[in-house]
Coordinates of C-alpha atoms (C1' of nucleotides) in Angstrom, one line a residue:
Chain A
X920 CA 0.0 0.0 0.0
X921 CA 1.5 3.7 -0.9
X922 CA 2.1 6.1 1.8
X923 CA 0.3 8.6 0.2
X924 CA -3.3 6.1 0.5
X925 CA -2.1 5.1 4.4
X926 CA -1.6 9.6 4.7
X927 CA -5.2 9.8 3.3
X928 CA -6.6 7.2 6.0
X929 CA -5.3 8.9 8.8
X930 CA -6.8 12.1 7.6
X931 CA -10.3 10.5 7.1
X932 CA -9.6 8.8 10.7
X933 CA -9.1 12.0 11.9
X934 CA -12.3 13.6 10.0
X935 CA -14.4 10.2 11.4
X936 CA -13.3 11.4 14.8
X937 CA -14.8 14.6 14.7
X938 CA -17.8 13.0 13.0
X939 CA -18.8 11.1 15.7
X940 CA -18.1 13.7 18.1
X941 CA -21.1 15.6 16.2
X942 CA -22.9 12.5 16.4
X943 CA -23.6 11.8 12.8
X944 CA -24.2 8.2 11.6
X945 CA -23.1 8.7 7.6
X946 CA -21.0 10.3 5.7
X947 CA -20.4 10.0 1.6
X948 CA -16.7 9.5 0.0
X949 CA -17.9 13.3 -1.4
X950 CA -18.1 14.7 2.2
X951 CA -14.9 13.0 3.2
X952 CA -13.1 14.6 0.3
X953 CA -14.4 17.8 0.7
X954 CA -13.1 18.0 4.2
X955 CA -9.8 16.1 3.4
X956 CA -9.0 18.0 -0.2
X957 CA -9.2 15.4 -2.5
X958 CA -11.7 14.1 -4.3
X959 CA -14.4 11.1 -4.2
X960 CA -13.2 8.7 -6.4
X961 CA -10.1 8.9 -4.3
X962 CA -12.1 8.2 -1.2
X963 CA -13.6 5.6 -2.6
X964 CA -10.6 4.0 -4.4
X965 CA -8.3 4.5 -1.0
X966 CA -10.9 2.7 1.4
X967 CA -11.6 -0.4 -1.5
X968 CA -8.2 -1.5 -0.9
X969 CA -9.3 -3.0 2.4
X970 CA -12.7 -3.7 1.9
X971 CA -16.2 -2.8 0.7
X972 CA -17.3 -0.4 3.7
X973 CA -20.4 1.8 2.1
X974 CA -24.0 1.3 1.3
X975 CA -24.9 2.4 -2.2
X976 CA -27.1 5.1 -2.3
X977 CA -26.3 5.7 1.0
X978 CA -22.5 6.3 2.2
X979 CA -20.0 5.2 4.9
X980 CA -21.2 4.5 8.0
X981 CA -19.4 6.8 10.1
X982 CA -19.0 4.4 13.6
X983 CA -17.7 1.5 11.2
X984 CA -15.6 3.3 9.3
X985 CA -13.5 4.7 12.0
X986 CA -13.5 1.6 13.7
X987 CA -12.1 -0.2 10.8
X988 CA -9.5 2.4 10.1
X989 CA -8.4 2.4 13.7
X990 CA -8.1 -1.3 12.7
X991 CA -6.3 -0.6 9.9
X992 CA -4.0 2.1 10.5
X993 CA -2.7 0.2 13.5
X994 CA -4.5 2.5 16.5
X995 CA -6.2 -0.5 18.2
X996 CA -3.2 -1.2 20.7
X997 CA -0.6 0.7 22.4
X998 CA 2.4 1.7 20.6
X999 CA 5.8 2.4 23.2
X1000 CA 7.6 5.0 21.9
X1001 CA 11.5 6.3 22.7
X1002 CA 12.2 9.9 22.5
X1003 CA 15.8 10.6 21.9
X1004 CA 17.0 14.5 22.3
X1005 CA 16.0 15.9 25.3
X1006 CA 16.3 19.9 24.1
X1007 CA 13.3 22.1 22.8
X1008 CA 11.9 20.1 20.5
X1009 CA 11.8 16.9 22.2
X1010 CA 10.5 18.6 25.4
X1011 CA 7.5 19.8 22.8
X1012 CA 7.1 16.3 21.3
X1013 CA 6.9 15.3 25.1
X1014 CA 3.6 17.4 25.7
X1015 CA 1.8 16.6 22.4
X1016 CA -1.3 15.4 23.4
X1017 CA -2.4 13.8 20.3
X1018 CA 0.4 11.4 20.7
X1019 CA -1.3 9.4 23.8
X1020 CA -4.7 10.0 22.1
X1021 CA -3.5 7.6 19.2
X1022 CA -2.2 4.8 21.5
X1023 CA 1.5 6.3 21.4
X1024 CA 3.4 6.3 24.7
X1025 CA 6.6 7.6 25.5
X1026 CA 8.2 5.3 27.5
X1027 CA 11.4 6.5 27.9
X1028 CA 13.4 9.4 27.0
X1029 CA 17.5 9.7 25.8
X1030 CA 20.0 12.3 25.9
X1031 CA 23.6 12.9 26.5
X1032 CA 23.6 16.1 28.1
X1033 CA 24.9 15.9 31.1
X1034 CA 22.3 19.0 32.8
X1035 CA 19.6 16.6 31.7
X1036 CA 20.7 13.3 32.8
X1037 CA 19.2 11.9 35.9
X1038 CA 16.3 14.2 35.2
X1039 CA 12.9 13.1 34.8
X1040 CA 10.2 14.4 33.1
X1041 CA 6.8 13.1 34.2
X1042 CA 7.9 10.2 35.8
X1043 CA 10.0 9.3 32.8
X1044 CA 13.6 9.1 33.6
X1045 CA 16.5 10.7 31.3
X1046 CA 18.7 8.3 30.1
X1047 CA 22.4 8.1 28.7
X1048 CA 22.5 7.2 25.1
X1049 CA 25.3 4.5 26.2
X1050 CA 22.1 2.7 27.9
X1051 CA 20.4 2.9 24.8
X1052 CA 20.0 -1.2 25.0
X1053 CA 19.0 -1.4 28.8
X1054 CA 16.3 1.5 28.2
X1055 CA 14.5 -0.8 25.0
X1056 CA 14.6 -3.8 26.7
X1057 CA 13.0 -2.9 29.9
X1058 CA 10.4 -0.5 27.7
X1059 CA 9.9 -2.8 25.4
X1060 CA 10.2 0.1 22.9
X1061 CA 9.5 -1.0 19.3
X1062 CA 9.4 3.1 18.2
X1063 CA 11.7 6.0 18.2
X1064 CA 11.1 10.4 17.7
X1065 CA 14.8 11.4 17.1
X1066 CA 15.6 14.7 17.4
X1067 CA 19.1 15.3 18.2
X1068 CA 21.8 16.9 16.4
X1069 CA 22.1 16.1 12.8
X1070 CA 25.7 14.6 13.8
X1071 CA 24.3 12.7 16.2
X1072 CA 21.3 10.6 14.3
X1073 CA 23.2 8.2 12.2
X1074 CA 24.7 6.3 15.0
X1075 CA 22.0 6.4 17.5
X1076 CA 19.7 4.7 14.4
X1077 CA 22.3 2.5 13.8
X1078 CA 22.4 1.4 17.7
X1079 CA 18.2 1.3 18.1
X1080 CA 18.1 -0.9 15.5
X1081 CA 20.2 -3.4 16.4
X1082 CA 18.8 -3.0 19.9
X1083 CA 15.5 -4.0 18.3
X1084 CA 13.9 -0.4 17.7
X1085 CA 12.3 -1.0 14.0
X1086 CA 10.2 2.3 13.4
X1087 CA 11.7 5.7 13.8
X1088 CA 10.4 9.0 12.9
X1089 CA 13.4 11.3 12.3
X1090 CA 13.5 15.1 13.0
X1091 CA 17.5 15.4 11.9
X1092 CA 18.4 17.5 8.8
X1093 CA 20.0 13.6 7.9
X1094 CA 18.6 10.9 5.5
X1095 CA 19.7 7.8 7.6
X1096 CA 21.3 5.2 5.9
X1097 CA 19.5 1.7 7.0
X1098 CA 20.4 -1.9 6.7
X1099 CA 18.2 -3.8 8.5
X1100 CA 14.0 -3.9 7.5
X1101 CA 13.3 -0.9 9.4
X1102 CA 11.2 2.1 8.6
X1103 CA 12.0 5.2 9.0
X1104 CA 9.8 8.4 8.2
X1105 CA 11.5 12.0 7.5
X1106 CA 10.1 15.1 8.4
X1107 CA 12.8 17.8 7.9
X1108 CA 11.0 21.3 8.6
X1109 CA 13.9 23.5 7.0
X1110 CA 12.9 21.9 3.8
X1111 CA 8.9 22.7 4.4
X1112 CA 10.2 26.1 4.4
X1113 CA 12.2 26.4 2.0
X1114 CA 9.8 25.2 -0.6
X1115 CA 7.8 27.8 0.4
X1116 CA 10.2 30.1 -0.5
X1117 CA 10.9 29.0 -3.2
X1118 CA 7.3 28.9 -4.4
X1119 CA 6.4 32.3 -3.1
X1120 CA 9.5 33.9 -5.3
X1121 CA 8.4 32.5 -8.1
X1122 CA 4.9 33.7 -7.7
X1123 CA 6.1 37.0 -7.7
X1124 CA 8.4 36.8 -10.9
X1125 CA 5.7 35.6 -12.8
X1126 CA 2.5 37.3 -11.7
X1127 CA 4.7 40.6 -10.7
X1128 CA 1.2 42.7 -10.7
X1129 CA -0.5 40.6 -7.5
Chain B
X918 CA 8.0 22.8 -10.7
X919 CA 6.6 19.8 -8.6
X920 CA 7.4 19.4 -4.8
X921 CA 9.1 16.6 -5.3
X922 CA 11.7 18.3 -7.3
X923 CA 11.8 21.7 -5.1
X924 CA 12.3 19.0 -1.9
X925 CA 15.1 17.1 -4.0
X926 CA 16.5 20.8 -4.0
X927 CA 16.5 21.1 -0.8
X928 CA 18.5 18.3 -0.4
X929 CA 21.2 19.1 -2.1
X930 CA 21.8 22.1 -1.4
X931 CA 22.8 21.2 2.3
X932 CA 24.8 18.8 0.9
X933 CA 26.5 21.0 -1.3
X934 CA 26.8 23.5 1.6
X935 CA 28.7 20.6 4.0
X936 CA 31.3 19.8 1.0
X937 CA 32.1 23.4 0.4
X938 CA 33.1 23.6 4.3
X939 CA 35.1 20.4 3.9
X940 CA 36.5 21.9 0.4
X941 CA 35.4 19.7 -2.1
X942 CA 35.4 21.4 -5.4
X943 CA 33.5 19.1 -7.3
X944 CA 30.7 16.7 -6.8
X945 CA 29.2 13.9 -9.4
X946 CA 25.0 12.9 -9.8
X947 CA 26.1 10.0 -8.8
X948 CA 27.6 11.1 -5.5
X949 CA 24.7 13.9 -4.8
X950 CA 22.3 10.8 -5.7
X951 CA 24.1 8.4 -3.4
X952 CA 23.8 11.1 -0.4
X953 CA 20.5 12.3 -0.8
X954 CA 18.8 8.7 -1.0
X955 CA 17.9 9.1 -5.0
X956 CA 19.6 7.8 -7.9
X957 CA 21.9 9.7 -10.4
X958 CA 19.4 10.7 -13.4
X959 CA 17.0 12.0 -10.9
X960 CA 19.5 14.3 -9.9
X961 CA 21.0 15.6 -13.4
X962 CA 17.1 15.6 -14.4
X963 CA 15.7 18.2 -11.2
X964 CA 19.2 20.3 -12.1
X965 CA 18.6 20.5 -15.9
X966 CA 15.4 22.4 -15.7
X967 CA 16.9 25.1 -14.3
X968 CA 19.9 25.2 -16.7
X969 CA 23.4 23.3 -17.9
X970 CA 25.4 23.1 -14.7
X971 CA 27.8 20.7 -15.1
X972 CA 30.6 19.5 -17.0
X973 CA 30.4 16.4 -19.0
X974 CA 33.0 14.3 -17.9
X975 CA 33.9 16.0 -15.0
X976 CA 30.4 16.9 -12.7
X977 CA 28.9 19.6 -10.9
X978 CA 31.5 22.9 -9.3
X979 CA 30.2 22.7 -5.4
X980 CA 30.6 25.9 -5.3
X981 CA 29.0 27.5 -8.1
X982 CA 26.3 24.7 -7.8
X983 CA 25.5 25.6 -4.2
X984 CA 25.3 29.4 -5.3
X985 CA 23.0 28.6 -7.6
X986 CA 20.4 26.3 -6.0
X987 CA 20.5 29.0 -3.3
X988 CA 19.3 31.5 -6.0
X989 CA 16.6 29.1 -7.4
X990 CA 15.4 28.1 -3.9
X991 CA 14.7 31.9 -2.9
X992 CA 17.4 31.5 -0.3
X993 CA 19.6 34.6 -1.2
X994 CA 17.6 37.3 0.4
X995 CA 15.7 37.6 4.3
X996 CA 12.1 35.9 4.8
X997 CA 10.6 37.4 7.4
X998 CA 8.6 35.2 9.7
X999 CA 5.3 35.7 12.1
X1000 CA 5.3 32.6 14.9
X1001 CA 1.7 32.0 15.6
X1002 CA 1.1 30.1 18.5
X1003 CA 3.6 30.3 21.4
X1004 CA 3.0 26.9 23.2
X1005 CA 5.9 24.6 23.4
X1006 CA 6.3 24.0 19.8
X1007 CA 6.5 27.2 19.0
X1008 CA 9.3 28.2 21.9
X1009 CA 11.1 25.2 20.3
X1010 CA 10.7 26.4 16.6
X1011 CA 11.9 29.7 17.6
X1012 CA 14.9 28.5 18.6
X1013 CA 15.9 26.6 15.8
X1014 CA 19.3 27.6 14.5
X1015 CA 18.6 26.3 11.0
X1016 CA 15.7 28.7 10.0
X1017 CA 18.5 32.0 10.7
X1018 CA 21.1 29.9 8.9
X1019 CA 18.3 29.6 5.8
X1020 CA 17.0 33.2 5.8
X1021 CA 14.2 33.0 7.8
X1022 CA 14.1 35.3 10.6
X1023 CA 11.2 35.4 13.4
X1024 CA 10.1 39.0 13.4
X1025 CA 7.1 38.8 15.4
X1026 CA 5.0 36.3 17.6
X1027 CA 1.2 35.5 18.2
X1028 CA -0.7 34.3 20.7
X1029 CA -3.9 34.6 22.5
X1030 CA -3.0 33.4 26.2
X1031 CA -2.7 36.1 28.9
X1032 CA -0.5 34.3 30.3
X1033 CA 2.2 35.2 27.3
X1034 CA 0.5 38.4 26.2
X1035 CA 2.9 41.2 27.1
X1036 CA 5.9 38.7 27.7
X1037 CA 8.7 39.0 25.0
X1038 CA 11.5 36.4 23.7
X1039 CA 14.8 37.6 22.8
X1040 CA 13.5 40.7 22.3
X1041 CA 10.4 39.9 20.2
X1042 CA 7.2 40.8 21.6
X1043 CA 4.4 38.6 22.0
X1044 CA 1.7 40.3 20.6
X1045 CA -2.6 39.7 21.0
X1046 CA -4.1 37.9 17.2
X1047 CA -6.4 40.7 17.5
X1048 CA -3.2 43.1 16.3
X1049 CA -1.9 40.5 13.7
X1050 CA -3.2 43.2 11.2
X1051 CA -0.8 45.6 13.1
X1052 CA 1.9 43.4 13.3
X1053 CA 2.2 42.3 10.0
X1054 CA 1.8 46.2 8.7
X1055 CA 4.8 46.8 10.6
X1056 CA 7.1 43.8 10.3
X1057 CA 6.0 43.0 7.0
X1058 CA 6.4 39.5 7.1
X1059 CA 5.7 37.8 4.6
X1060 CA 5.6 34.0 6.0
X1061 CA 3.4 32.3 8.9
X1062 CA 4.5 29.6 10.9
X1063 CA 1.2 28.0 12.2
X1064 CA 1.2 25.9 15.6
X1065 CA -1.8 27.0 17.5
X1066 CA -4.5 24.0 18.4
X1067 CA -6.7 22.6 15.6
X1068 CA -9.6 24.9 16.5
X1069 CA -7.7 28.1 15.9
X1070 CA -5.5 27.4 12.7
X1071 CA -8.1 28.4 10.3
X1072 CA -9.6 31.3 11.5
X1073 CA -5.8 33.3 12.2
X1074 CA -5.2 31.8 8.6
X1075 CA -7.8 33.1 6.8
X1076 CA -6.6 36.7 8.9
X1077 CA -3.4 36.6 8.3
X1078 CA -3.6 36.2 4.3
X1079 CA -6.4 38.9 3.9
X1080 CA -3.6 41.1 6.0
X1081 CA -1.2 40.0 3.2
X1082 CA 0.9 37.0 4.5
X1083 CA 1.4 34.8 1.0
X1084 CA 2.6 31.5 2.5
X1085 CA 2.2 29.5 5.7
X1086 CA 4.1 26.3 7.3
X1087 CA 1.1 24.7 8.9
X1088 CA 1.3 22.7 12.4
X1089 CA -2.1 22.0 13.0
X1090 CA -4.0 18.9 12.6
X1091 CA -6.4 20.7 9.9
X1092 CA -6.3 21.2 5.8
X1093 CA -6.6 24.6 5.6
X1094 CA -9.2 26.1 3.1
X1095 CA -8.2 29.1 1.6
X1096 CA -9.2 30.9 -1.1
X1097 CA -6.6 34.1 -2.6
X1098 CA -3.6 32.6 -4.0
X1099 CA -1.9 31.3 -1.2
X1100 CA 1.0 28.7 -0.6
X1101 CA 0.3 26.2 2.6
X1102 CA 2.4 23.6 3.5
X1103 CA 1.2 21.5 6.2
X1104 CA 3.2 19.2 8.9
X1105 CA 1.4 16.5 10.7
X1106 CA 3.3 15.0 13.1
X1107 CA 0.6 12.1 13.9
X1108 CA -0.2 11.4 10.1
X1109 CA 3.8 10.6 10.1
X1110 CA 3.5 8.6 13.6
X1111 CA 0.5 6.6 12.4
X1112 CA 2.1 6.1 9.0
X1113 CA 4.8 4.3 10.9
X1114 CA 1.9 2.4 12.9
X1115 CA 0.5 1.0 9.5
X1116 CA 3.9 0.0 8.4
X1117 CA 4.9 -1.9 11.5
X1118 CA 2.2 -3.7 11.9
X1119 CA 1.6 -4.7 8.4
X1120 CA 5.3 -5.9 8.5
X1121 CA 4.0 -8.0 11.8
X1122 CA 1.6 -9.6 10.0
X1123 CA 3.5 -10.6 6.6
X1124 CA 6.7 -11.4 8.5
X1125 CA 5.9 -13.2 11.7
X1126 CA 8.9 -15.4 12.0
X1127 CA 11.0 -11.8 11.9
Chain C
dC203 C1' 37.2 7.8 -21.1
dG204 C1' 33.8 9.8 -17.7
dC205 C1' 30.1 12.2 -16.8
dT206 C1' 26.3 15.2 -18.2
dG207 C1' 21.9 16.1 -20.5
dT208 C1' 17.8 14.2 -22.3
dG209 C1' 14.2 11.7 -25.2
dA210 C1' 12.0 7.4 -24.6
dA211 C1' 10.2 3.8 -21.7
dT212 C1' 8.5 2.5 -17.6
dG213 C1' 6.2 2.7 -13.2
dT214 C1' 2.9 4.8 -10.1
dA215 C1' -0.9 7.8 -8.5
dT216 C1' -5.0 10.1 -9.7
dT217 C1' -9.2 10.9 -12.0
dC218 C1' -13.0 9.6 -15.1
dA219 C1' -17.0 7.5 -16.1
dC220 C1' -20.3 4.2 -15.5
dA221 C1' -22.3 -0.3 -14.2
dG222 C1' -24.8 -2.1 -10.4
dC223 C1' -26.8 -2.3 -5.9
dG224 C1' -29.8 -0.6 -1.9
Chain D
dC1457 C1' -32.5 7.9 -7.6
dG1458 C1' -28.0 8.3 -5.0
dC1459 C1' -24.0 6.7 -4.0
dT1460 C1' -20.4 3.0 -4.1
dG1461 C1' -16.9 0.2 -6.3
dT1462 C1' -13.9 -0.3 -10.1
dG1463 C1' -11.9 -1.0 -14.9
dA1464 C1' -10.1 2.1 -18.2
dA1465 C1' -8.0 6.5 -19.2
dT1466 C1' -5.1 10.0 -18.0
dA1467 C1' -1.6 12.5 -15.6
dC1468 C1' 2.6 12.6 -13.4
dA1469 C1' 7.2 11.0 -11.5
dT1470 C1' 11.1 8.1 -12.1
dT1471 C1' 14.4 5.5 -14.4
dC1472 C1' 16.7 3.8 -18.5
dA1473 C1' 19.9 4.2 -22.0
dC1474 C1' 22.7 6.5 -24.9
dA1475 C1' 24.4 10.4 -27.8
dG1476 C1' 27.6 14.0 -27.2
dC1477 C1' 30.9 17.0 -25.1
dG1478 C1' 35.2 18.1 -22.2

DNA sequence: CGCTGTGAATGTATTCACAGCG
DNA sequence: CGCTGTGAATACATTCACAGCG
């Protein structure tokens, strides 16, 4: 299945949510797409891949539908997650709220810092990146947030992974090199910005008037 | 241009920049392709729309390279930048070295809690949405990095680009709507978590013995 | 000879358009 | 009649493969 259909199923997750919040029982692949920017067919196409969900004539039941995705995407059990990098951002990441909402739990937090080690933050202690190995056993971690130091990310990927981490979301300017089946997801905001730069300059150049 | 390419950009142009500080004077597709996760055509193909950089037999000047992709990115002048929303991912994208290093400087700050209203950070006031007409007037910034809750993204959105803002790096959980010619790049933290989700688990279930 | 630049080929994602069911 | 589910058509992104220049 392509990432961009499993992005699209957490958006309509997300939209189901709020649905059922408002207490309405159905909801057309036209109503999804409206609120999710694409369009029906895609809706439609994106949710076949797993199943025949609607009523003709009718629509998606919305109670089902998120049930199913939660199914789907994964949500239906608790997912322990490692933070490594202990400075701004990870201290944000920490206090995200729609992490635990999802079934993600921070279970355990890495740094190398020697201000923040023997810290805690909630309860969770601060470890040592040299306990790396300790810290997933006893969590049973099977997911990592990195966001240290570009220098640092390669080898602390390297090092989960062979401690048994296999999902990591990575915050580093870096595109880790893997060996092992892991996943890895990239979100790298200096880029975000930058093609909006780019794409606001050449508005201007060519539309010079607006 | 698609996104795709602009990212690829990206890309390479903080690769270029870390070879020119370790003096490389010339760099290959194939070695820009090998550190950037893509393959060498991609690469000669994203730089050929823009012109003939290279040298057949020889590859790409780092330098001259670098100076160009800078030019072509929109990264050769100041963007000026409104923070809206000062919870704790904003305190953490405010002090993100990278964005100064790119061009991208934090000229004013949003937020509706008294609790910050009045407050300022290094120097930057922290200034009530109701004056984001004011603010944006005076600073003239041009950019909008969006990291209030869910509820408030599209209203100070739809404010901020009738009081001229062009483009916005969105944080919140929402697709914005907008309707004057706009550039929005959204970041969802948990679409990336729960793509990781799917992926592991699917893994779980096709591999068992792994 | 090595590497770029690029048309052609392939692969992948999206959209169309309509048959078919409730 | 309204809306889903889906094969076919289209649009788009990537990769191949090679001619051509330094």
């Amino acid at each position: 299945m392509s990432d961009y259909t499993v992005r699209r199923l957490s958006m309509y997750y997300r939209i189901l949510d709020e649905l059922e919040r408002e207490s309405d029982d159905v909801v057309s692949s036209a109503s999804l797409a409206r609120m999710t920017g694409t369009n029906s067919a895609q809706v439609r196409k994106d949710l076949s891949y797993f199943g025949n969900f609607g009523k003709r004539g009718r629509g998606y039941s919305v109670s089902d539908l998120r049930e199913r995705l939660r199914a789907i995407l994964g949500l239906d059990r608790q997912w322990n997650v490692l933070l490594v990098g202990a400075g701004h951002l990870g201290s944000a990441l920490f206090s995200y709220k729609d992490f635990a909402k999802r079934g993600f739990h921070i279970v355990g937090i890495l740094d190398n810092d020697p201000e923040k080690l023997g810290r805690s933050w909630d309860g969770i202690a601060v470890n040592a990146i040299s306990e790396a190995e300790e810290v997933v056993a006893r969590t049973g971690a099977e997911v990592a947030v990195i966001v240290t130091p570009a220098h640092a990310a390669q080898e602390v990927i390297e090092r989960l992974t062979r401690a048994g981490v296999r999902g990591f979301l990575n915050f580093a300017p870096i595109k880790p090199e893997t060996t092992e089946p892991v996943r890895v997801r990239n979100v790298n905001i200096t880029i975000e910005l930058e093609g909006l730069a780019y794409a606001l300059q050449h508005d201007e150049l060519t539309r010079p008037s607006l």
